[in-house]
PDB file of C-alpha atoms in Angstrom:
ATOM      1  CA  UNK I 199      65.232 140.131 104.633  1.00 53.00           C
ATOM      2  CA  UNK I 200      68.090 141.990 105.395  1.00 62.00           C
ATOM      3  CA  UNK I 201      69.016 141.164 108.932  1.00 72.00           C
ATOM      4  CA  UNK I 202      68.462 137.814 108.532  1.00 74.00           C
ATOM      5  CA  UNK I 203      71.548 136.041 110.118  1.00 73.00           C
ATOM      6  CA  UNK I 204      73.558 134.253 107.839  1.00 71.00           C
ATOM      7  CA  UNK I 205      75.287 130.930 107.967  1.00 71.00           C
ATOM      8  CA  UNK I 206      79.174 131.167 108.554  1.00 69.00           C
ATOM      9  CA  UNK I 207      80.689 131.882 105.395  1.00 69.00           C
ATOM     10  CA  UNK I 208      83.607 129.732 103.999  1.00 65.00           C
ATOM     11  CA  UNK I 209      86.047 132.059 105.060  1.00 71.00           C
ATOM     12  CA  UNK I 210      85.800 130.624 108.964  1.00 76.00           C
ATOM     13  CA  UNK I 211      87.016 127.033 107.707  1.00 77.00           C
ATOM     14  CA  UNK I 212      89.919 125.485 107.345  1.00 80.00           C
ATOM     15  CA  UNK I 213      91.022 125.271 103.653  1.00 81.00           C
ATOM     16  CA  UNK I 214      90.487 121.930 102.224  1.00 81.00           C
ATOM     17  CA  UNK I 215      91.301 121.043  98.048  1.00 83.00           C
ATOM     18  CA  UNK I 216      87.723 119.505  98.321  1.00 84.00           C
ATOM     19  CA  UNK I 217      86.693 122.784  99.049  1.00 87.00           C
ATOM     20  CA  UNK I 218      88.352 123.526  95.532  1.00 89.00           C
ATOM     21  CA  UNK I 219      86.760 121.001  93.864  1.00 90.00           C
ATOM     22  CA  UNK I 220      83.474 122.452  94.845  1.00 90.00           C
ATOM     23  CA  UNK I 221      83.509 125.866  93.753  1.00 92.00           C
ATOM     24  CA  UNK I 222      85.267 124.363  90.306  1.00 95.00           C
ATOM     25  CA  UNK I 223      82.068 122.600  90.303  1.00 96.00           C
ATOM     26  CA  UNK I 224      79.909 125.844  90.009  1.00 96.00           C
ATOM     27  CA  UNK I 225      82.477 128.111  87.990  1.00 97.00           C
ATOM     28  CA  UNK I 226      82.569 125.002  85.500  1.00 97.00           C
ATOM     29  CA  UNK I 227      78.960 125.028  85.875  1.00 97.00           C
ATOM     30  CA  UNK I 228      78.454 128.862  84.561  1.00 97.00           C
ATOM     31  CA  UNK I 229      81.439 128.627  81.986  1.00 98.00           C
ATOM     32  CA  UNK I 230      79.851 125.405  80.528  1.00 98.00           C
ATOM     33  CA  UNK I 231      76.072 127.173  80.338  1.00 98.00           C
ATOM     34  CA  UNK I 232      78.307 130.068  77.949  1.00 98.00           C
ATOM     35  CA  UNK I 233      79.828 127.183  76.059  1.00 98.00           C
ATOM     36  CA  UNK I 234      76.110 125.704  75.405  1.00 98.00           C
ATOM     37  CA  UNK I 235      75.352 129.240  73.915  1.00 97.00           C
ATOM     38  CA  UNK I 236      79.075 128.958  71.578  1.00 97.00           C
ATOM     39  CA  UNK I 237      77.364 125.730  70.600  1.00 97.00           C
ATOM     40  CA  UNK I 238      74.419 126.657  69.611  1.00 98.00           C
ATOM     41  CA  UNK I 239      75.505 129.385  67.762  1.00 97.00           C
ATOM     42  CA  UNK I 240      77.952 127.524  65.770  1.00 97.00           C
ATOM     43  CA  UNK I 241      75.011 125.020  65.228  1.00 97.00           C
ATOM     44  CA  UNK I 242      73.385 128.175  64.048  1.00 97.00           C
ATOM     45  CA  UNK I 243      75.984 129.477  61.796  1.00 96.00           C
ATOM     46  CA  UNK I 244      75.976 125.900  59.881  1.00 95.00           C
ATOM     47  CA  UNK I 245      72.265 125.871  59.443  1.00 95.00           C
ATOM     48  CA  UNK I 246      72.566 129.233  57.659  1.00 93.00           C
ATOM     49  CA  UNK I 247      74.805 127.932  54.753  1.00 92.00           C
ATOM     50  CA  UNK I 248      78.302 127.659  53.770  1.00 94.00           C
ATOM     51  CA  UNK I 249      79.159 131.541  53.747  1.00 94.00           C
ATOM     52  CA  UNK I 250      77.892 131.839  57.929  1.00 95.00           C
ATOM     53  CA  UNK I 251      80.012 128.851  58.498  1.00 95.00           C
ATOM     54  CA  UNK I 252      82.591 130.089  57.149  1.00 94.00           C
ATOM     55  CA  UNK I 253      82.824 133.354  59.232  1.00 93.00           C
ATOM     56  CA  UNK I 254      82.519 131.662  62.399  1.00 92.00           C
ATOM     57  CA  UNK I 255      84.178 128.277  62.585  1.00 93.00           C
ATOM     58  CA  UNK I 256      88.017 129.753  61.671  1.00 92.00           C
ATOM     59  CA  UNK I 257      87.698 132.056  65.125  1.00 92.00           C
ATOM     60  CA  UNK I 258      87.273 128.039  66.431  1.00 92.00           C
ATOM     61  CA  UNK I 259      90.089 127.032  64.269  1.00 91.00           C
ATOM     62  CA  UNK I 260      92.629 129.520  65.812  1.00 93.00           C
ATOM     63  CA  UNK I 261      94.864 129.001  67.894  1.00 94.00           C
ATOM     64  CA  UNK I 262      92.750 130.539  71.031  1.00 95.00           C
ATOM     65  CA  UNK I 263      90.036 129.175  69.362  1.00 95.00           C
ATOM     66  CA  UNK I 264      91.084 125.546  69.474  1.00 95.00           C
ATOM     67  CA  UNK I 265      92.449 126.862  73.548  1.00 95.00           C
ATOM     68  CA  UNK I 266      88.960 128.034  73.900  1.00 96.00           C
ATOM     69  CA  UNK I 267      87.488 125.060  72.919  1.00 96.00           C
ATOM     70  CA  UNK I 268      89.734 122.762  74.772  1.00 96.00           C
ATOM     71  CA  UNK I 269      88.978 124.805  77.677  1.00 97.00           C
ATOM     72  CA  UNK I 270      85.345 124.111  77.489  1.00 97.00           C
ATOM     73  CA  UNK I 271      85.897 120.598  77.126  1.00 97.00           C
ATOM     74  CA  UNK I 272      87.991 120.483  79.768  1.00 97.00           C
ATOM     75  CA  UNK I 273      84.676 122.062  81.837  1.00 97.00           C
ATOM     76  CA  UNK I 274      82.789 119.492  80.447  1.00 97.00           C
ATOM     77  CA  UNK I 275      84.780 116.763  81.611  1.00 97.00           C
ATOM     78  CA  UNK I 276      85.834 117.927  84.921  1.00 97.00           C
ATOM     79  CA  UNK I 277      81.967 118.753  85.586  1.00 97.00           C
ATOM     80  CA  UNK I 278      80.813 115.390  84.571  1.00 97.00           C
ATOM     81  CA  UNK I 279      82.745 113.197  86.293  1.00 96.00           C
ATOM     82  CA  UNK I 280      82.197 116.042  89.786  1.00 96.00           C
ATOM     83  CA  UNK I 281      78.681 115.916  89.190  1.00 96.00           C
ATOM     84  CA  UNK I 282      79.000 111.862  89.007  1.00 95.00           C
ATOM     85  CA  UNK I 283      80.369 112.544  92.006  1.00 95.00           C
ATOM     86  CA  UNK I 284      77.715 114.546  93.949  1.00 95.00           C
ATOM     87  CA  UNK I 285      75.170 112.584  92.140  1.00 95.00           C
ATOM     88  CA  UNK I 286      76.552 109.312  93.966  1.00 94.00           C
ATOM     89  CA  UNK I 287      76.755 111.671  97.495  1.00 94.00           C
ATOM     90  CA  UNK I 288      72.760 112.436  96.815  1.00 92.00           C
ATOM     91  CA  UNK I 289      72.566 108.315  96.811  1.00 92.00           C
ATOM     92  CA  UNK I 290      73.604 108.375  99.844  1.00 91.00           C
ATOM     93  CA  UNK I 291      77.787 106.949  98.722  1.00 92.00           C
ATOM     94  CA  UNK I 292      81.259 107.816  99.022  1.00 88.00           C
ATOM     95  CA  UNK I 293      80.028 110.534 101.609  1.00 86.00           C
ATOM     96  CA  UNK I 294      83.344 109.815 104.108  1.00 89.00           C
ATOM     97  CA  UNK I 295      86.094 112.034 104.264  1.00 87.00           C
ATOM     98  CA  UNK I 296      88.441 109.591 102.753  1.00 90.00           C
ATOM     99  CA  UNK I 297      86.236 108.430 100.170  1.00 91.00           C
ATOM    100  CA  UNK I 298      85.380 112.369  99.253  1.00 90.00           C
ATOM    101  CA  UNK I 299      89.644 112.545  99.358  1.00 90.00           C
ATOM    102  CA  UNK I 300      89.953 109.796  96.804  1.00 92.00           C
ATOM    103  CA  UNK I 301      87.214 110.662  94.462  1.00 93.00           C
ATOM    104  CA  UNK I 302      88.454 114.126  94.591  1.00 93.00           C
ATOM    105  CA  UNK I 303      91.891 112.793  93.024  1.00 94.00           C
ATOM    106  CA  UNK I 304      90.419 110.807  90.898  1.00 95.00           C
ATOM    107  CA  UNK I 305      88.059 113.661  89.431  1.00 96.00           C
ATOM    108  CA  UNK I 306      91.027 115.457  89.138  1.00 96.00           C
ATOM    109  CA  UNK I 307      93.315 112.548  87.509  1.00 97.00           C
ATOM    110  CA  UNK I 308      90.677 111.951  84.988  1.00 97.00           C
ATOM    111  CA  UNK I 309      90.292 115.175  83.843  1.00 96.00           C
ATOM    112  CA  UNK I 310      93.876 115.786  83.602  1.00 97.00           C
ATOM    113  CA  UNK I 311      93.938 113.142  80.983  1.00 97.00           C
ATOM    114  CA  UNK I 312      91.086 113.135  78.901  1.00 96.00           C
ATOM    115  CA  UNK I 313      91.874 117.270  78.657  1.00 95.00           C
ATOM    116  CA  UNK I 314      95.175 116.465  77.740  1.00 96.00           C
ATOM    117  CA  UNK I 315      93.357 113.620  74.802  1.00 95.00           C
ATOM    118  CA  UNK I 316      91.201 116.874  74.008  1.00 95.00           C
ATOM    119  CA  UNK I 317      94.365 119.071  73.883  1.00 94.00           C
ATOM    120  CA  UNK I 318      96.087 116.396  71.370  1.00 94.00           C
ATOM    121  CA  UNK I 319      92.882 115.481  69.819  1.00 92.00           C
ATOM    122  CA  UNK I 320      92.736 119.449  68.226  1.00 91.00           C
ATOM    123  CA  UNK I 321      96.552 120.060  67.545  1.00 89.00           C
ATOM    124  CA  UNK I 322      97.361 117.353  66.039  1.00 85.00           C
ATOM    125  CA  UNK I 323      96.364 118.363  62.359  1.00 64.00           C
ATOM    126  CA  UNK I 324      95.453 121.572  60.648  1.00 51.00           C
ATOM    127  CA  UNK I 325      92.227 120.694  59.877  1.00 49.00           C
ATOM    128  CA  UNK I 326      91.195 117.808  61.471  1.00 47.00           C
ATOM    129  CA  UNK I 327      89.065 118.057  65.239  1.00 45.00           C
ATOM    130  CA  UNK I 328      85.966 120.351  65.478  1.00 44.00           C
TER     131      UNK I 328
ATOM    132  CA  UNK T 215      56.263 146.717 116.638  1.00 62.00           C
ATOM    133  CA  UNK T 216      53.756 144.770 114.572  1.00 71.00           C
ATOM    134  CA  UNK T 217      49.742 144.150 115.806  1.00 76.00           C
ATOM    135  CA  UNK T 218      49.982 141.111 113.437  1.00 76.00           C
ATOM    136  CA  UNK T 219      49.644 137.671 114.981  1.00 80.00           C
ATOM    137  CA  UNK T 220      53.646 135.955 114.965  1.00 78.00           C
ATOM    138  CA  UNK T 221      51.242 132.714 112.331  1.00 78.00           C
ATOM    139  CA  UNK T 222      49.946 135.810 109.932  1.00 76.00           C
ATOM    140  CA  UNK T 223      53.723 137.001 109.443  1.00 73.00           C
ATOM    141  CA  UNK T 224      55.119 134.004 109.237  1.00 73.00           C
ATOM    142  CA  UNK T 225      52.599 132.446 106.266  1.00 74.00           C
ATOM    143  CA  UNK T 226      53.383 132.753 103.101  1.00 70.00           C
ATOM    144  CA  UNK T 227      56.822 133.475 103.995  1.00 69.00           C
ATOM    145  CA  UNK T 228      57.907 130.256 104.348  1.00 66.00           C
ATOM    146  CA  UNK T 229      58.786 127.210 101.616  1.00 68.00           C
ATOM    147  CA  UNK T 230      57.460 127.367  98.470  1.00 67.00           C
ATOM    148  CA  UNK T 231      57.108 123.419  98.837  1.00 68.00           C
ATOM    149  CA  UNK T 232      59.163 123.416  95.288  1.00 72.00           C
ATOM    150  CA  UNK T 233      62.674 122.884  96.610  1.00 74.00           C
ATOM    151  CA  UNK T 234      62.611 119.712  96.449  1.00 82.00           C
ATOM    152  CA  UNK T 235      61.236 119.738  92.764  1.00 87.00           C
ATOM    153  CA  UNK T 236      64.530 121.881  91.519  1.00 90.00           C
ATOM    154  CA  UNK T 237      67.067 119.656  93.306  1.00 90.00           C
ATOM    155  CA  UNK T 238      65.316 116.565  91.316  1.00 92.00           C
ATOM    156  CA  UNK T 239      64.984 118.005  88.110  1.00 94.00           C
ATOM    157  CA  UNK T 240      68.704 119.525  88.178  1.00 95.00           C
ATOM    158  CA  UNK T 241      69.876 115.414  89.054  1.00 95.00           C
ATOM    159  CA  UNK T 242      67.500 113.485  86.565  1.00 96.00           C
ATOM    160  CA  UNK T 243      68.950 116.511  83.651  1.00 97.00           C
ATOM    161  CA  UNK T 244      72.687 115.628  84.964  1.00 97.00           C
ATOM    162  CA  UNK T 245      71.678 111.665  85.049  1.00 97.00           C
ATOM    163  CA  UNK T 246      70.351 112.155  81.156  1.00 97.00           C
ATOM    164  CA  UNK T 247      73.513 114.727  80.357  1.00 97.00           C
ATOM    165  CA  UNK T 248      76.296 112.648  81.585  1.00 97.00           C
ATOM    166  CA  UNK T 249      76.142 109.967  78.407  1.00 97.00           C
ATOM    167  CA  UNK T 250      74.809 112.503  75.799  1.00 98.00           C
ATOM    168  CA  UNK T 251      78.027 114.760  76.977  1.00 96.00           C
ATOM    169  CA  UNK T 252      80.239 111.606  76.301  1.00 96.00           C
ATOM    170  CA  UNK T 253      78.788 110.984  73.245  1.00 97.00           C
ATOM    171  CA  UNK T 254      79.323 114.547  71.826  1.00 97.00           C
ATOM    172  CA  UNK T 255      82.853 115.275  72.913  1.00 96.00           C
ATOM    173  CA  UNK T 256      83.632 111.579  71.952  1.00 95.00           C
ATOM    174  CA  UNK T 257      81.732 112.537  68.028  1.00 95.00           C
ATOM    175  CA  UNK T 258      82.701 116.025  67.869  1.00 95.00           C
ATOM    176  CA  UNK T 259      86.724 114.998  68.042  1.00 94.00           C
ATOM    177  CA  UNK T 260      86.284 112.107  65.703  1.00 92.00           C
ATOM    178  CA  UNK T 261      85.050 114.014  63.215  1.00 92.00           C
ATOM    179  CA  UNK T 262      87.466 113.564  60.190  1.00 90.00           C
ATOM    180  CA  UNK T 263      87.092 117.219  59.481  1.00 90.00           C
ATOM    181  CA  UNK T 264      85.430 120.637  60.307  1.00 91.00           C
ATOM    182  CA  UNK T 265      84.645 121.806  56.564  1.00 92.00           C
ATOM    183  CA  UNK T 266      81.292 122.645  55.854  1.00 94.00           C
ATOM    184  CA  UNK T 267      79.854 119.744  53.721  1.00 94.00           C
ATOM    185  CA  UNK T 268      81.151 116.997  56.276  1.00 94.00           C
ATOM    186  CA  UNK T 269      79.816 118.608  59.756  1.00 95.00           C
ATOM    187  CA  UNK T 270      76.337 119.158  58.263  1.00 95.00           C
ATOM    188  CA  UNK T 271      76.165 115.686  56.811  1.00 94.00           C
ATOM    189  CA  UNK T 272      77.567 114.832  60.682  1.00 95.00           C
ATOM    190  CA  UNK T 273      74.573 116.966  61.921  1.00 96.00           C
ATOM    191  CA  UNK T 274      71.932 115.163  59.371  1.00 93.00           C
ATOM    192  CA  UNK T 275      72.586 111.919  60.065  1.00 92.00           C
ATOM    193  CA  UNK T 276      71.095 109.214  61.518  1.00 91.00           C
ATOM    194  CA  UNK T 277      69.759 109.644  65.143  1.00 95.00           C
ATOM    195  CA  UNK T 278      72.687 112.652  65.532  1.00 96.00           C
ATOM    196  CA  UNK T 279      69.672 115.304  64.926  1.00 96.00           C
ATOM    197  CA  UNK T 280      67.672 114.212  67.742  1.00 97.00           C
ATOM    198  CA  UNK T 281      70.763 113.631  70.137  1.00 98.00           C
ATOM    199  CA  UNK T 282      72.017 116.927  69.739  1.00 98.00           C
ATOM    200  CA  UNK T 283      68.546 118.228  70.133  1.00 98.00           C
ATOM    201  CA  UNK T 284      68.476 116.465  73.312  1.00 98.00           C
ATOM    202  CA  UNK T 285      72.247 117.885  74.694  1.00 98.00           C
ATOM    203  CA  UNK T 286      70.468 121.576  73.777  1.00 98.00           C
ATOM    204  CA  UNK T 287      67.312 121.402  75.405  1.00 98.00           C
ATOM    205  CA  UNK T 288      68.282 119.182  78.874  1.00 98.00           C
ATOM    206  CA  UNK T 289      71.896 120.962  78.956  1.00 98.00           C
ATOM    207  CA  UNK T 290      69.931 124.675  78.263  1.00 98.00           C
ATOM    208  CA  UNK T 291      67.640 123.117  81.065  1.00 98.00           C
ATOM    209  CA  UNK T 292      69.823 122.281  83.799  1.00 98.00           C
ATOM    210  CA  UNK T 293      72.262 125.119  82.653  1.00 98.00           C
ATOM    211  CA  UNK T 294      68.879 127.402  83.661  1.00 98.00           C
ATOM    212  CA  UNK T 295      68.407 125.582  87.145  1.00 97.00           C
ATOM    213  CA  UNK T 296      72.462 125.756  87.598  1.00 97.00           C
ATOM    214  CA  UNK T 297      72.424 129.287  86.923  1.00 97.00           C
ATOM    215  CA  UNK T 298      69.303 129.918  89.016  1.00 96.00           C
ATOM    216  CA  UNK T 299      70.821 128.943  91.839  1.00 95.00           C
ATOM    217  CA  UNK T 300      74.531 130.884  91.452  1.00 96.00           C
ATOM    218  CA  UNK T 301      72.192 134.016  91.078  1.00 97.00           C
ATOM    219  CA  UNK T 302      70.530 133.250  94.268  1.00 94.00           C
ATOM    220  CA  UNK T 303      73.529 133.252  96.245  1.00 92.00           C
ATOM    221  CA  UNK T 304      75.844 135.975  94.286  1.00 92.00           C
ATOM    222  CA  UNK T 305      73.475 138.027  93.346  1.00 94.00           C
ATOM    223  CA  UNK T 306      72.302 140.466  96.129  1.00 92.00           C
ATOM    224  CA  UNK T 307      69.389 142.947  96.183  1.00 93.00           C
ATOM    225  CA  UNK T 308      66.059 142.511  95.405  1.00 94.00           C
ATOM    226  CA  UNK T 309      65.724 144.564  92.091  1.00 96.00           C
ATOM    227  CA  UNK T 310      69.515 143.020  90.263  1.00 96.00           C
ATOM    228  CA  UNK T 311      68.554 139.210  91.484  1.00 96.00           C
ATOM    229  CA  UNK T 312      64.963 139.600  90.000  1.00 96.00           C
ATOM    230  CA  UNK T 313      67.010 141.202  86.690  1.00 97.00           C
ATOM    231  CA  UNK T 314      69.058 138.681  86.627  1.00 97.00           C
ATOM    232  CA  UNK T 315      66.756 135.502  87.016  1.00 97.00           C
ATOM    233  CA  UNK T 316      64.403 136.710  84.578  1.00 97.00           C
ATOM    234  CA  UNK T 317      67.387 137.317  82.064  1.00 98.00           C
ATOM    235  CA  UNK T 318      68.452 133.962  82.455  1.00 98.00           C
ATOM    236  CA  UNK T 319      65.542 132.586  81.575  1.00 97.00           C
ATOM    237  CA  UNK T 320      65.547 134.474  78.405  1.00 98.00           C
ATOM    238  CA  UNK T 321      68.751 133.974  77.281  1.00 98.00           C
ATOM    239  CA  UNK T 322      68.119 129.952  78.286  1.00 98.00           C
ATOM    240  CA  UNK T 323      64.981 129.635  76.625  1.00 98.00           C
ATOM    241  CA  UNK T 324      66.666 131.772  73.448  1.00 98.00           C
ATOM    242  CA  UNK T 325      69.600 129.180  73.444  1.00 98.00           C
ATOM    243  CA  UNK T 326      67.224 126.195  73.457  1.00 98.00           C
ATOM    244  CA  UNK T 327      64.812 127.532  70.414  1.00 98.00           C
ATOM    245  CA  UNK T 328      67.785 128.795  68.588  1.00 98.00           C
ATOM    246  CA  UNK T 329      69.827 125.360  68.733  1.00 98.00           C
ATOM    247  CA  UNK T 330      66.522 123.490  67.979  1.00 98.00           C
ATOM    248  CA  UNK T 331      65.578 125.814  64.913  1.00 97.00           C
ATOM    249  CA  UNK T 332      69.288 125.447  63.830  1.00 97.00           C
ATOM    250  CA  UNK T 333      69.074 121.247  63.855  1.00 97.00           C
ATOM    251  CA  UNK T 334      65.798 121.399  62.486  1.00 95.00           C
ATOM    252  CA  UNK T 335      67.814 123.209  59.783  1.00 95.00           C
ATOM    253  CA  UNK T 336      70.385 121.186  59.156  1.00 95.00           C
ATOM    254  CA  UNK T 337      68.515 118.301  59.291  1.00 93.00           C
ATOM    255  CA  UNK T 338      65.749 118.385  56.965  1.00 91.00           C
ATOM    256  CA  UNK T 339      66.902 121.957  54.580  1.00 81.00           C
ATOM    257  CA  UNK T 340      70.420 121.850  54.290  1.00 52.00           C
ATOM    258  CA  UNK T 341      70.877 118.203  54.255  1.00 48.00           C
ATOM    259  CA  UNK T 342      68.960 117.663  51.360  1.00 45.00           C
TER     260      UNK T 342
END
């Protein structure tokens, strides 16, 4: 196994922001699998009454909290739409360099905003948001 | 220098012949996640607030139980293939891949039993 040649690493290409967008695609990827295990333990905290609920959803409520969860949401947009993306690639579309270029913006641009939504979305009241 | 034939090292070596399984599974989960995540980022900000009483009732009601069971099973399911395959490539050595595989399929089947016992919960204890 070990001296099995390998296939030239990213390092030997030219940068590219696609190239970005990939590896944001995988680091979402992991940071969203941690944010399905936040979720389920909130979901877990509610189904064990008021008093577990009430120890874990004001560390959501914080102000790194809220960050936190805007974060994942964030992750959850951005790897939605770039999975849309590779999931129209695997049908065989939008596989040409300027196509990848523009929905590479427009992955970005849409995540942009609806994070920003997200960001206002939590802020806006004390209480209000999840 | 090996007596065995080049065919007798080269067997069993080779594909598993499920490659091609994984990269299906890991689209048809992101095909069935895309509108489910939609729905709950779309639900989870509209709701009017995150007290106690109204997010179980939110939990309880309606289909909400069964789409949330379905964003914890197929997202803890293509999380697990997602994972799988950053572990494959990061991970190096024989001993900390196997490690780490195996605990990711602990932790993801833990994450899928615990969010369904936790809506099964909420849904038919807590809501009544």
């Amino acid at each position: 196994m070990a001296e099995r040649p390998l296939s030239p690493f990213i390092t030997v290409y030219r940068w590219s922001y696609t190239m970005t967008l990939s590896i944001l695609h995988r680091i979402t990827g992991v940071a969203l699998a941690l944010a399905l295990l936040g979720l389920v333990a909130w979901l877990l905290s509610a189904s064990r009454g008021a008093d577990a609920y009430a120890t874990f959803t004001p560390l959501l409520l914080s102000i790194p909290g809220k960050l936190l969860v805007v974060l994942a949401m964030a992750a959850l947009i951005y790897h939605c739409c770039n999975g849309l993306r590779h999931l129209a690639w695997d049908m065989g579309w939008g596989f040409e360099r300027v196509e990848a270029r523009r929905s590479a913006a427009l992955v970005v641009i849409v995540t942009l905003i609806a994070a920003a939504l997200c960001l206002y979305a939590l802020f806006r009241s004390g209480t209000g948001g999840a | 220098m090996s007596l065995r034939a080049p065919l007798a090292r080269a067997l069993h070596h080779g594909s598993a012949h499920d490659g091609v399984g994984h990269w299906l599974v890991q689209r048809v989960t992101a095909t069935a996640l895309a509108p489910l995540a939609i729905w709950l980022l779309i639900a989870l900000l509209s709701l009017p607030s995150s007290d106690y009483t109204t997010v179980t009732r939110w939990i309880g009601a309606g289909l909400h139980p069964v789409l949330l069971a379905l964003v914890v099973l197929i997202g803890a399911w293509h999380a697990w293939l997602g994972v799988q395959v950053v572990i494959e490539d990061y991970v190096h050595g024989f001993l900390a891949k196997t490690l780490a595989l195996l605990a990711s399929v602990f932790v993801h089947v833990l994450v899928a039993a615990g969010g369904l016992y936790a809506l099964l919960r909420i849904a038919l204890v807590s809501h009544a």
